[in-house]
Amino acid sequence: MRKLISIPWKNFFGFLLLFFVSSMLIGTIPVKAESNEKNLVNIYFFYSNSCSHCKSESKLLNLLEEQYSNIRIYRYEIHEDKNREILENVQKMYHLQLDVVPITIIGDTIYTGYHEEKSKLKFIKTVEYYSRYGYEDRVGEFLQIELLPSKKTEKNLPTLEEFIDSYENYLLVGIFHTDDLDMSFNTFLLGILSESNLINILAIVVVFFLSKINDKRHKIVLLAYYLVLSFLLFTTYLFSNKVYTLGIEILILILFMFGLLGFSRYKKKLYMVGNILVIIAIIVNYIENHFFGKYVLIFKNLTLLHHFSNLEVIFYYIQYLFIIFIVKFLFILIFQIGKRMFQRLFRYE
């Protein structure tokens, strides 16, 4: 064990920890969409300073304003006579008579009230819809807003309802879609589903049972190598959108390979097979996450869709990682019990 965690390895693990933190922070920094690539979206927000739902929605609108460079938000406090008159005219335009706020007009769609999770998704998807397809800004024309969006020009466009129902809305289990569940429950399900596939199960079997190492302590060390590196590579994939990410991941993979091949070097022949199998399992797990990890990609897309803050993304990532670890541990436990039962049955016969 001392040979495995020598002073150079401690420095290396320190470097990995630094990269882990920096990649998470860099990868989750909000990036504004380029306004010249998307249509302008004007948002008209009617609110009251005494309304708690209005305050919650205002925070979301501030976040959207940071995330999208192609939106403009116009705010109207309804207790001001001028703003109240504007609201009455807008209601006549949409044939509505409402005495409650918040009232939000995104593009050419009006929303009343505010629900923390459901309204957030609808607002984001509505912004995405009008950003892509444009619209006729009736409110903007009435108010003589200087910047107006382009009108729809394409044919056979999806309706807003169709777009909201399909955009980043994934079927997970049975009839349940990601839009039907809160993010915590989505994270729970995605963690289970992402590990419940044949590739990950075989990788765990390879690491723990085919290594030809009888020493339990050494098996645990090999398993720890597999888990740490798998989680580390998964983290760089999830949080960083930079071009250099792949190169750094390959470098980390190579360094860990040398570490494994140097594991218990005085008994190299005994442990070489186990080390090589661990490396194969790690590579298989890495390829599976990058190219076939459907549920990992869904998790990543959902975090981007919700426009979470850095702290929220890290919170859900830790939750997701914890679920993955529990699932891996349960598989190991089940395999271990099954192996013992098989051995006892074989000896009995």
PDB file of C-alpha atoms in Angstrom, residues 69-335:
ATOM      1  CA  SER A  69     -28.016  37.677 -25.091  1.00  0.00           C
ATOM      2  CA  ASN A  70     -31.012  37.822 -27.451  1.00  0.00           C
ATOM      3  CA  ILE A  71     -33.754  38.622 -24.926  1.00  0.00           C
ATOM      4  CA  ARG A  72     -35.003  41.976 -23.661  1.00  0.00           C
ATOM      5  CA  ILE A  73     -37.100  42.166 -20.491  1.00  0.00           C
ATOM      6  CA  TYR A  74     -39.493  45.051 -19.887  1.00  0.00           C
ATOM      7  CA  ARG A  75     -40.801  45.305 -16.324  1.00  0.00           C
ATOM      8  CA  TYR A  76     -44.014  47.054 -15.245  1.00  0.00           C
ATOM      9  CA  GLU A  77     -45.011  47.531 -11.606  1.00  0.00           C
ATOM     10  CA  ILE A  78     -48.813  47.586 -11.815  1.00  0.00           C
ATOM     11  CA  HIS A  79     -49.395  50.022  -8.945  1.00  0.00           C
ATOM     12  CA  GLU A  80     -48.031  52.780 -11.133  1.00  0.00           C
ATOM     13  CA  ASP A  81     -50.935  54.364 -13.043  1.00  0.00           C
ATOM     14  CA  LYS A  82     -49.123  54.312 -16.378  1.00  0.00           C
ATOM     15  CA  ASN A  83     -48.203  50.611 -16.048  1.00  0.00           C
ATOM     16  CA  ARG A  84     -51.732  49.703 -14.951  1.00  0.00           C
ATOM     17  CA  GLU A  85     -53.086  51.313 -18.100  1.00  0.00           C
ATOM     18  CA  ILE A  86     -50.599  49.379 -20.234  1.00  0.00           C
ATOM     19  CA  LEU A  87     -51.690  46.130 -18.584  1.00  0.00           C
ATOM     20  CA  GLU A  88     -55.368  46.865 -19.250  1.00  0.00           C
ATOM     21  CA  ASN A  89     -54.653  47.489 -22.923  1.00  0.00           C
ATOM     22  CA  VAL A  90     -52.581  44.321 -23.201  1.00  0.00           C
ATOM     23  CA  GLN A  91     -55.385  42.305 -21.579  1.00  0.00           C
ATOM     24  CA  LYS A  92     -57.849  43.659 -24.123  1.00  0.00           C
ATOM     25  CA  MET A  93     -55.437  42.653 -26.865  1.00  0.00           C
ATOM     26  CA  TYR A  94     -55.437  39.039 -25.583  1.00  0.00           C
ATOM     27  CA  HIS A  95     -59.134  39.100 -24.563  1.00  0.00           C
ATOM     28  CA  LEU A  96     -58.306  38.563 -20.895  1.00  0.00           C
ATOM     29  CA  GLN A  97     -59.602  40.104 -17.699  1.00  0.00           C
ATOM     30  CA  LEU A  98     -57.308  39.208 -14.805  1.00  0.00           C
ATOM     31  CA  ASP A  99     -56.745  40.820 -11.443  1.00  0.00           C
ATOM     32  CA  VAL A 100     -53.759  38.686 -10.398  1.00  0.00           C
ATOM     33  CA  VAL A 101     -50.061  38.998 -11.029  1.00  0.00           C
ATOM     34  CA  PRO A 102     -47.529  38.024 -12.199  1.00  0.00           C
ATOM     35  CA  ILE A 103     -48.552  38.271 -15.820  1.00  0.00           C
ATOM     36  CA  THR A 104     -45.770  37.482 -18.274  1.00  0.00           C
ATOM     37  CA  ILE A 105     -45.780  37.798 -22.034  1.00  0.00           C
ATOM     38  CA  ILE A 106     -42.966  35.938 -23.763  1.00  0.00           C
ATOM     39  CA  GLY A 107     -42.943  36.495 -27.480  1.00  0.00           C
ATOM     40  CA  ASP A 108     -46.588  36.147 -28.407  1.00  0.00           C
ATOM     41  CA  THR A 109     -47.646  33.947 -25.494  1.00  0.00           C
ATOM     42  CA  ILE A 110     -49.127  35.129 -22.221  1.00  0.00           C
ATOM     43  CA  TYR A 111     -48.570  33.322 -18.896  1.00  0.00           C
ATOM     44  CA  THR A 112     -50.412  34.039 -15.661  1.00  0.00           C
ATOM     45  CA  GLY A 113     -49.177  33.099 -12.203  1.00  0.00           C
ATOM     46  CA  TYR A 114     -45.880  31.413 -11.438  1.00  0.00           C
ATOM     47  CA  HIS A 115     -44.894  27.908 -10.342  1.00  0.00           C
ATOM     48  CA  GLU A 116     -41.246  27.492  -9.329  1.00  0.00           C
ATOM     49  CA  GLU A 117     -40.481  24.403 -11.427  1.00  0.00           C
ATOM     50  CA  LYS A 118     -43.190  24.148 -14.098  1.00  0.00           C
ATOM     51  CA  SER A 119     -43.158  27.832 -15.036  1.00  0.00           C
ATOM     52  CA  LYS A 120     -39.378  27.803 -15.254  1.00  0.00           C
ATOM     53  CA  LEU A 121     -39.372  25.024 -17.855  1.00  0.00           C
ATOM     54  CA  LYS A 122     -42.188  26.644 -19.836  1.00  0.00           C
ATOM     55  CA  PHE A 123     -40.454  30.019 -19.841  1.00  0.00           C
ATOM     56  CA  ILE A 124     -37.128  28.564 -20.969  1.00  0.00           C
ATOM     57  CA  LYS A 125     -38.711  26.455 -23.708  1.00  0.00           C
ATOM     58  CA  THR A 126     -40.832  29.381 -24.882  1.00  0.00           C
ATOM     59  CA  VAL A 127     -37.723  31.549 -25.157  1.00  0.00           C
ATOM     60  CA  GLU A 128     -35.999  28.774 -27.122  1.00  0.00           C
ATOM     61  CA  TYR A 129     -38.992  28.431 -29.435  1.00  0.00           C
ATOM     62  CA  TYR A 130     -39.270  32.108 -30.345  1.00  0.00           C
ATOM     63  CA  SER A 131     -35.477  32.403 -30.516  1.00  0.00           C
ATOM     64  CA  ARG A 132     -35.472  29.800 -33.262  1.00  0.00           C
ATOM     65  CA  TYR A 133     -38.591  30.657 -35.211  1.00  0.00           C
ATOM     66  CA  GLY A 134     -39.359  34.322 -34.575  1.00  0.00           C
ATOM     67  CA  TYR A 135     -42.852  35.791 -34.130  1.00  0.00           C
ATOM     68  CA  GLU A 136     -45.030  38.869 -34.529  1.00  0.00           C
ATOM     69  CA  ASP A 137     -44.563  41.015 -31.419  1.00  0.00           C
ATOM     70  CA  ARG A 138     -48.014  42.563 -31.032  1.00  0.00           C
ATOM     71  CA  VAL A 139     -47.271  44.009 -27.596  1.00  0.00           C
ATOM     72  CA  GLY A 140     -43.985  45.467 -28.813  1.00  0.00           C
ATOM     73  CA  GLU A 141     -45.690  47.125 -31.768  1.00  0.00           C
ATOM     74  CA  PHE A 142     -48.410  48.558 -29.511  1.00  0.00           C
ATOM     75  CA  LEU A 143     -45.842  49.922 -27.052  1.00  0.00           C
ATOM     76  CA  GLN A 144     -43.635  51.083 -29.927  1.00  0.00           C
ATOM     77  CA  ILE A 145     -40.638  49.147 -28.638  1.00  0.00           C
ATOM     78  CA  GLU A 146     -37.562  50.017 -30.693  1.00  0.00           C
ATOM     79  CA  LEU A 147     -36.186  46.481 -31.113  1.00  0.00           C
ATOM     80  CA  LEU A 148     -38.684  44.066 -32.608  1.00  0.00           C
ATOM     81  CA  PRO A 149     -38.077  40.448 -33.666  1.00  0.00           C
ATOM     82  CA  SER A 150     -38.368  38.963 -37.106  1.00  0.00           C
ATOM     83  CA  LYS A 151     -41.637  37.266 -38.029  1.00  0.00           C
ATOM     84  CA  LYS A 152     -42.051  33.600 -38.838  1.00  0.00           C
ATOM     85  CA  THR A 153     -40.929  32.780 -42.349  1.00  0.00           C
ATOM     86  CA  GLU A 154     -40.481  29.011 -42.373  1.00  0.00           C
ATOM     87  CA  LYS A 155     -43.241  26.605 -43.305  1.00  0.00           C
ATOM     88  CA  ASN A 156     -44.437  23.557 -41.389  1.00  0.00           C
ATOM     89  CA  LEU A 157     -43.108  24.860 -38.063  1.00  0.00           C
ATOM     90  CA  PRO A 158     -44.072  23.032 -34.869  1.00  0.00           C
ATOM     91  CA  THR A 159     -46.558  24.805 -32.630  1.00  0.00           C
ATOM     92  CA  LEU A 160     -45.349  26.178 -29.320  1.00  0.00           C
ATOM     93  CA  GLU A 161     -47.253  23.414 -27.496  1.00  0.00           C
ATOM     94  CA  GLU A 162     -45.596  20.719 -29.617  1.00  0.00           C
ATOM     95  CA  PHE A 163     -42.179  22.268 -29.030  1.00  0.00           C
ATOM     96  CA  ILE A 164     -42.664  22.504 -25.250  1.00  0.00           C
ATOM     97  CA  ASP A 165     -43.855  18.912 -25.119  1.00  0.00           C
ATOM     98  CA  SER A 166     -40.894  17.520 -27.074  1.00  0.00           C
ATOM     99  CA  TYR A 167     -37.895  19.789 -26.421  1.00  0.00           C
ATOM    100  CA  GLU A 168     -35.489  18.108 -23.952  1.00  0.00           C
ATOM    101  CA  ASN A 169     -38.393  16.066 -22.537  1.00  0.00           C
ATOM    102  CA  TYR A 170     -37.280  12.446 -22.216  1.00  0.00           C
ATOM    103  CA  LEU A 171     -39.250   9.292 -21.507  1.00  0.00           C
ATOM    104  CA  LEU A 172     -37.623   7.552 -18.545  1.00  0.00           C
ATOM    105  CA  VAL A 173     -39.819   4.862 -16.996  1.00  0.00           C
ATOM    106  CA  GLY A 174     -43.228   3.784 -18.227  1.00  0.00           C
ATOM    107  CA  ILE A 175     -45.243   6.899 -19.028  1.00  0.00           C
ATOM    108  CA  PHE A 176     -43.096   9.256 -16.945  1.00  0.00           C
ATOM    109  CA  HIS A 177     -41.229  12.010 -18.777  1.00  0.00           C
ATOM    110  CA  THR A 178     -38.551  14.237 -17.292  1.00  0.00           C
ATOM    111  CA  ASP A 179     -40.890  17.253 -17.452  1.00  0.00           C
ATOM    112  CA  ASP A 180     -43.339  15.426 -15.162  1.00  0.00           C
ATOM    113  CA  LEU A 181     -40.784  15.014 -12.362  1.00  0.00           C
ATOM    114  CA  ASP A 182     -38.657  17.387 -10.331  1.00  0.00           C
ATOM    115  CA  MET A 183     -34.896  17.408 -10.853  1.00  0.00           C
ATOM    116  CA  SER A 184     -34.120  15.457  -7.680  1.00  0.00           C
ATOM    117  CA  PHE A 185     -36.302  12.535  -8.765  1.00  0.00           C
ATOM    118  CA  ASN A 186     -34.943  12.739 -12.321  1.00  0.00           C
ATOM    119  CA  THR A 187     -31.421  12.569 -10.884  1.00  0.00           C
ATOM    120  CA  PHE A 188     -32.380   9.517  -8.813  1.00  0.00           C
ATOM    121  CA  LEU A 189     -33.854   7.653 -11.791  1.00  0.00           C
ATOM    122  CA  LEU A 190     -31.067   8.619 -14.192  1.00  0.00           C
ATOM    123  CA  GLY A 191     -28.413   7.444 -11.713  1.00  0.00           C
ATOM    124  CA  ILE A 192     -30.061   4.023 -11.501  1.00  0.00           C
ATOM    125  CA  LEU A 193     -30.730   3.712 -15.229  1.00  0.00           C
ATOM    126  CA  SER A 194     -27.224   4.819 -16.240  1.00  0.00           C
ATOM    127  CA  GLU A 195     -25.647   1.992 -14.236  1.00  0.00           C
ATOM    128  CA  SER A 196     -28.198  -0.707 -15.017  1.00  0.00           C
ATOM    129  CA  ASN A 197     -26.688  -1.794 -18.300  1.00  0.00           C
ATOM    130  CA  LEU A 198     -24.659  -4.801 -19.347  1.00  0.00           C
ATOM    131  CA  ILE A 199     -21.437  -2.849 -20.025  1.00  0.00           C
ATOM    132  CA  ASN A 200     -21.179  -1.397 -16.525  1.00  0.00           C
ATOM    133  CA  ILE A 201     -22.109  -4.695 -14.902  1.00  0.00           C
ATOM    134  CA  LEU A 202     -19.445  -6.575 -16.877  1.00  0.00           C
ATOM    135  CA  ALA A 203     -16.880  -3.899 -15.997  1.00  0.00           C
ATOM    136  CA  ILE A 204     -17.532  -4.427 -12.289  1.00  0.00           C
ATOM    137  CA  VAL A 205     -17.335  -8.211 -12.713  1.00  0.00           C
ATOM    138  CA  VAL A 206     -13.990  -7.850 -14.496  1.00  0.00           C
ATOM    139  CA  VAL A 207     -12.528  -5.626 -11.796  1.00  0.00           C
ATOM    140  CA  PHE A 208     -13.664  -7.553  -8.783  1.00  0.00           C
ATOM    141  CA  PHE A 209     -13.861 -11.206  -9.780  1.00  0.00           C
ATOM    142  CA  LEU A 210     -11.587 -11.925 -12.745  1.00  0.00           C
ATOM    143  CA  SER A 211      -8.409 -10.354 -11.405  1.00  0.00           C
ATOM    144  CA  LYS A 212      -6.953 -13.607  -9.992  1.00  0.00           C
ATOM    145  CA  ILE A 213      -6.049 -11.780  -6.795  1.00  0.00           C
ATOM    146  CA  ASN A 214      -7.025 -13.550  -3.606  1.00  0.00           C
ATOM    147  CA  ASP A 215      -5.940 -10.772  -1.263  1.00  0.00           C
ATOM    148  CA  LYS A 216      -9.132  -8.851  -0.405  1.00  0.00           C
ATOM    149  CA  ARG A 217      -7.223  -5.681   0.441  1.00  0.00           C
ATOM    150  CA  HIS A 218      -5.602  -5.593  -2.969  1.00  0.00           C
ATOM    151  CA  LYS A 219      -8.931  -6.270  -4.646  1.00  0.00           C
ATOM    152  CA  ILE A 220     -10.431  -3.300  -2.799  1.00  0.00           C
ATOM    153  CA  VAL A 221      -7.534  -1.105  -3.943  1.00  0.00           C
ATOM    154  CA  LEU A 222      -8.119  -2.150  -7.554  1.00  0.00           C
ATOM    155  CA  LEU A 223     -11.826  -1.481  -7.196  1.00  0.00           C
ATOM    156  CA  ALA A 224     -11.056   1.938  -5.700  1.00  0.00           C
ATOM    157  CA  TYR A 225      -8.842   2.714  -8.709  1.00  0.00           C
ATOM    158  CA  TYR A 226     -11.686   1.776 -11.016  1.00  0.00           C
ATOM    159  CA  LEU A 227     -14.271   3.882  -9.157  1.00  0.00           C
ATOM    160  CA  VAL A 228     -12.072   6.957  -8.694  1.00  0.00           C
ATOM    161  CA  LEU A 229     -10.950   7.123 -12.299  1.00  0.00           C
ATOM    162  CA  SER A 230     -14.420   6.367 -13.670  1.00  0.00           C
ATOM    163  CA  PHE A 231     -15.921   9.153 -11.562  1.00  0.00           C
ATOM    164  CA  LEU A 232     -13.109  11.542 -12.469  1.00  0.00           C
ATOM    165  CA  LEU A 233     -13.458  10.995 -16.211  1.00  0.00           C
ATOM    166  CA  PHE A 234     -17.220  11.236 -15.879  1.00  0.00           C
ATOM    167  CA  THR A 235     -16.824  14.584 -14.108  1.00  0.00           C
ATOM    168  CA  THR A 236     -14.653  16.084 -16.851  1.00  0.00           C
ATOM    169  CA  TYR A 237     -17.145  14.871 -19.460  1.00  0.00           C
ATOM    170  CA  LEU A 238     -20.118  16.308 -17.587  1.00  0.00           C
ATOM    171  CA  PHE A 239     -18.821  19.717 -16.562  1.00  0.00           C
ATOM    172  CA  SER A 240     -16.408  20.821 -19.226  1.00  0.00           C
ATOM    173  CA  ASN A 241     -17.374  21.772 -22.758  1.00  0.00           C
ATOM    174  CA  LYS A 242     -13.856  22.776 -23.748  1.00  0.00           C
ATOM    175  CA  VAL A 243     -11.939  21.268 -26.672  1.00  0.00           C
ATOM    176  CA  TYR A 244      -8.965  20.371 -24.484  1.00  0.00           C
ATOM    177  CA  THR A 245     -11.087  18.167 -22.211  1.00  0.00           C
ATOM    178  CA  LEU A 246     -10.520  15.010 -24.250  1.00  0.00           C
ATOM    179  CA  GLY A 247      -6.729  15.510 -24.177  1.00  0.00           C
ATOM    180  CA  ILE A 248      -6.708  15.975 -20.406  1.00  0.00           C
ATOM    181  CA  GLU A 249      -8.893  12.892 -19.940  1.00  0.00           C
ATOM    182  CA  ILE A 250      -6.492  10.797 -22.042  1.00  0.00           C
ATOM    183  CA  LEU A 251      -3.537  12.123 -20.030  1.00  0.00           C
ATOM    184  CA  ILE A 252      -5.239  11.213 -16.757  1.00  0.00           C
ATOM    185  CA  LEU A 253      -6.072   7.777 -18.143  1.00  0.00           C
ATOM    186  CA  ILE A 254      -2.425   7.161 -19.143  1.00  0.00           C
ATOM    187  CA  LEU A 255      -1.110   8.283 -15.743  1.00  0.00           C
ATOM    188  CA  PHE A 256      -3.524   5.976 -13.961  1.00  0.00           C
ATOM    189  CA  MET A 257      -2.473   3.136 -16.251  1.00  0.00           C
ATOM    190  CA  PHE A 258       1.140   3.569 -15.166  1.00  0.00           C
ATOM    191  CA  GLY A 259      -0.007   3.696 -11.568  1.00  0.00           C
ATOM    192  CA  LEU A 260      -1.896   0.442 -11.898  1.00  0.00           C
ATOM    193  CA  LEU A 261       0.926  -1.301 -13.742  1.00  0.00           C
ATOM    194  CA  GLY A 262       3.254  -0.270 -10.945  1.00  0.00           C
ATOM    195  CA  PHE A 263       0.877  -1.610  -8.305  1.00  0.00           C
ATOM    196  CA  SER A 264       2.735  -4.045  -5.986  1.00  0.00           C
ATOM    197  CA  ARG A 265       5.675  -4.162  -8.394  1.00  0.00           C
ATOM    198  CA  TYR A 266       7.518  -6.716  -6.271  1.00  0.00           C
ATOM    199  CA  LYS A 267       4.745  -9.196  -7.112  1.00  0.00           C
ATOM    200  CA  LYS A 268       4.213  -7.963 -10.620  1.00  0.00           C
ATOM    201  CA  LYS A 269       3.538 -11.322 -12.236  1.00  0.00           C
ATOM    202  CA  LEU A 270       0.829 -12.125  -9.718  1.00  0.00           C
ATOM    203  CA  TYR A 271      -1.055  -8.854 -10.117  1.00  0.00           C
ATOM    204  CA  MET A 272      -0.334  -7.960 -13.743  1.00  0.00           C
ATOM    205  CA  VAL A 273      -3.460  -9.712 -15.043  1.00  0.00           C
ATOM    206  CA  GLY A 274      -5.622  -7.923 -12.499  1.00  0.00           C
ATOM    207  CA  ASN A 275      -4.108  -4.553 -13.358  1.00  0.00           C
ATOM    208  CA  ILE A 276      -4.636  -5.035 -17.100  1.00  0.00           C
ATOM    209  CA  LEU A 277      -8.253  -6.103 -16.529  1.00  0.00           C
ATOM    210  CA  VAL A 278      -8.874  -2.992 -14.429  1.00  0.00           C
ATOM    211  CA  ILE A 279      -7.458  -0.817 -17.207  1.00  0.00           C
ATOM    212  CA  ILE A 280      -9.707  -2.544 -19.744  1.00  0.00           C
ATOM    213  CA  ALA A 281     -12.727  -2.057 -17.478  1.00  0.00           C
ATOM    214  CA  ILE A 282     -11.918   1.642 -17.050  1.00  0.00           C
ATOM    215  CA  ILE A 283     -11.517   2.152 -20.794  1.00  0.00           C
ATOM    216  CA  VAL A 284     -14.778   0.313 -21.488  1.00  0.00           C
ATOM    217  CA  ASN A 285     -16.577   2.425 -18.870  1.00  0.00           C
ATOM    218  CA  TYR A 286     -15.073   5.612 -20.354  1.00  0.00           C
ATOM    219  CA  ILE A 287     -16.155   4.708 -23.892  1.00  0.00           C
ATOM    220  CA  GLU A 288     -19.615   3.750 -22.658  1.00  0.00           C
ATOM    221  CA  ASN A 289     -20.078   7.123 -20.918  1.00  0.00           C
ATOM    222  CA  HIS A 290     -18.830   9.146 -23.882  1.00  0.00           C
ATOM    223  CA  PHE A 291     -20.444   7.364 -26.796  1.00  0.00           C
ATOM    224  CA  PHE A 292     -23.266   5.190 -25.459  1.00  0.00           C
ATOM    225  CA  GLY A 293     -24.164   6.884 -22.168  1.00  0.00           C
ATOM    226  CA  LYS A 294     -27.725   7.846 -23.034  1.00  0.00           C
ATOM    227  CA  TYR A 295     -28.755   8.631 -19.469  1.00  0.00           C
ATOM    228  CA  VAL A 296     -25.542  10.520 -18.692  1.00  0.00           C
ATOM    229  CA  LEU A 297     -26.264  12.736 -21.695  1.00  0.00           C
ATOM    230  CA  ILE A 298     -29.850  13.244 -20.536  1.00  0.00           C
ATOM    231  CA  PHE A 299     -28.603  14.323 -17.108  1.00  0.00           C
ATOM    232  CA  LYS A 300     -26.170  16.771 -18.695  1.00  0.00           C
ATOM    233  CA  ASN A 301     -28.863  18.181 -21.009  1.00  0.00           C
ATOM    234  CA  LEU A 302     -31.288  18.641 -18.120  1.00  0.00           C
ATOM    235  CA  THR A 303     -28.777  20.610 -16.064  1.00  0.00           C
ATOM    236  CA  LEU A 304     -28.215  22.858 -19.076  1.00  0.00           C
ATOM    237  CA  LEU A 305     -31.929  23.177 -19.794  1.00  0.00           C
ATOM    238  CA  HIS A 306     -32.789  24.327 -16.263  1.00  0.00           C
ATOM    239  CA  HIS A 307     -30.011  26.944 -16.240  1.00  0.00           C
ATOM    240  CA  PHE A 308     -29.018  25.990 -12.721  1.00  0.00           C
ATOM    241  CA  SER A 309     -26.478  28.004 -10.796  1.00  0.00           C
ATOM    242  CA  ASN A 310     -23.011  26.502 -10.260  1.00  0.00           C
ATOM    243  CA  LEU A 311     -23.911  25.422  -6.721  1.00  0.00           C
ATOM    244  CA  GLU A 312     -27.144  23.761  -7.890  1.00  0.00           C
ATOM    245  CA  VAL A 313     -25.315  21.859 -10.636  1.00  0.00           C
ATOM    246  CA  ILE A 314     -22.697  20.648  -8.145  1.00  0.00           C
ATOM    247  CA  PHE A 315     -25.465  19.603  -5.723  1.00  0.00           C
ATOM    248  CA  TYR A 316     -27.244  17.509  -8.355  1.00  0.00           C
ATOM    249  CA  TYR A 317     -23.930  16.092  -9.565  1.00  0.00           C
ATOM    250  CA  ILE A 318     -23.077  14.887  -6.039  1.00  0.00           C
ATOM    251  CA  GLN A 319     -26.547  13.398  -5.742  1.00  0.00           C
ATOM    252  CA  TYR A 320     -26.140  11.678  -9.122  1.00  0.00           C
ATOM    253  CA  LEU A 321     -22.690  10.391  -8.177  1.00  0.00           C
ATOM    254  CA  PHE A 322     -23.997   9.047  -4.872  1.00  0.00           C
ATOM    255  CA  ILE A 323     -26.766   7.093  -6.632  1.00  0.00           C
ATOM    256  CA  ILE A 324     -24.234   5.639  -9.095  1.00  0.00           C
ATOM    257  CA  PHE A 325     -21.964   4.594  -6.228  1.00  0.00           C
ATOM    258  CA  ILE A 326     -24.849   2.911  -4.374  1.00  0.00           C
ATOM    259  CA  VAL A 327     -25.883   1.009  -7.509  1.00  0.00           C
ATOM    260  CA  LYS A 328     -22.297  -0.146  -8.154  1.00  0.00           C
ATOM    261  CA  PHE A 329     -21.968  -1.216  -4.513  1.00  0.00           C
ATOM    262  CA  LEU A 330     -25.239  -3.173  -4.676  1.00  0.00           C
ATOM    263  CA  PHE A 331     -24.088  -4.962  -7.826  1.00  0.00           C
ATOM    264  CA  ILE A 332     -20.802  -5.870  -6.137  1.00  0.00           C
ATOM    265  CA  LEU A 333     -22.658  -7.102  -3.064  1.00  0.00           C
ATOM    266  CA  ILE A 334     -25.049  -9.196  -5.144  1.00  0.00           C
ATOM    267  CA  PHE A 335     -22.186 -10.685  -7.178  1.00  0.00           C
TER     268      PHE A 335
END
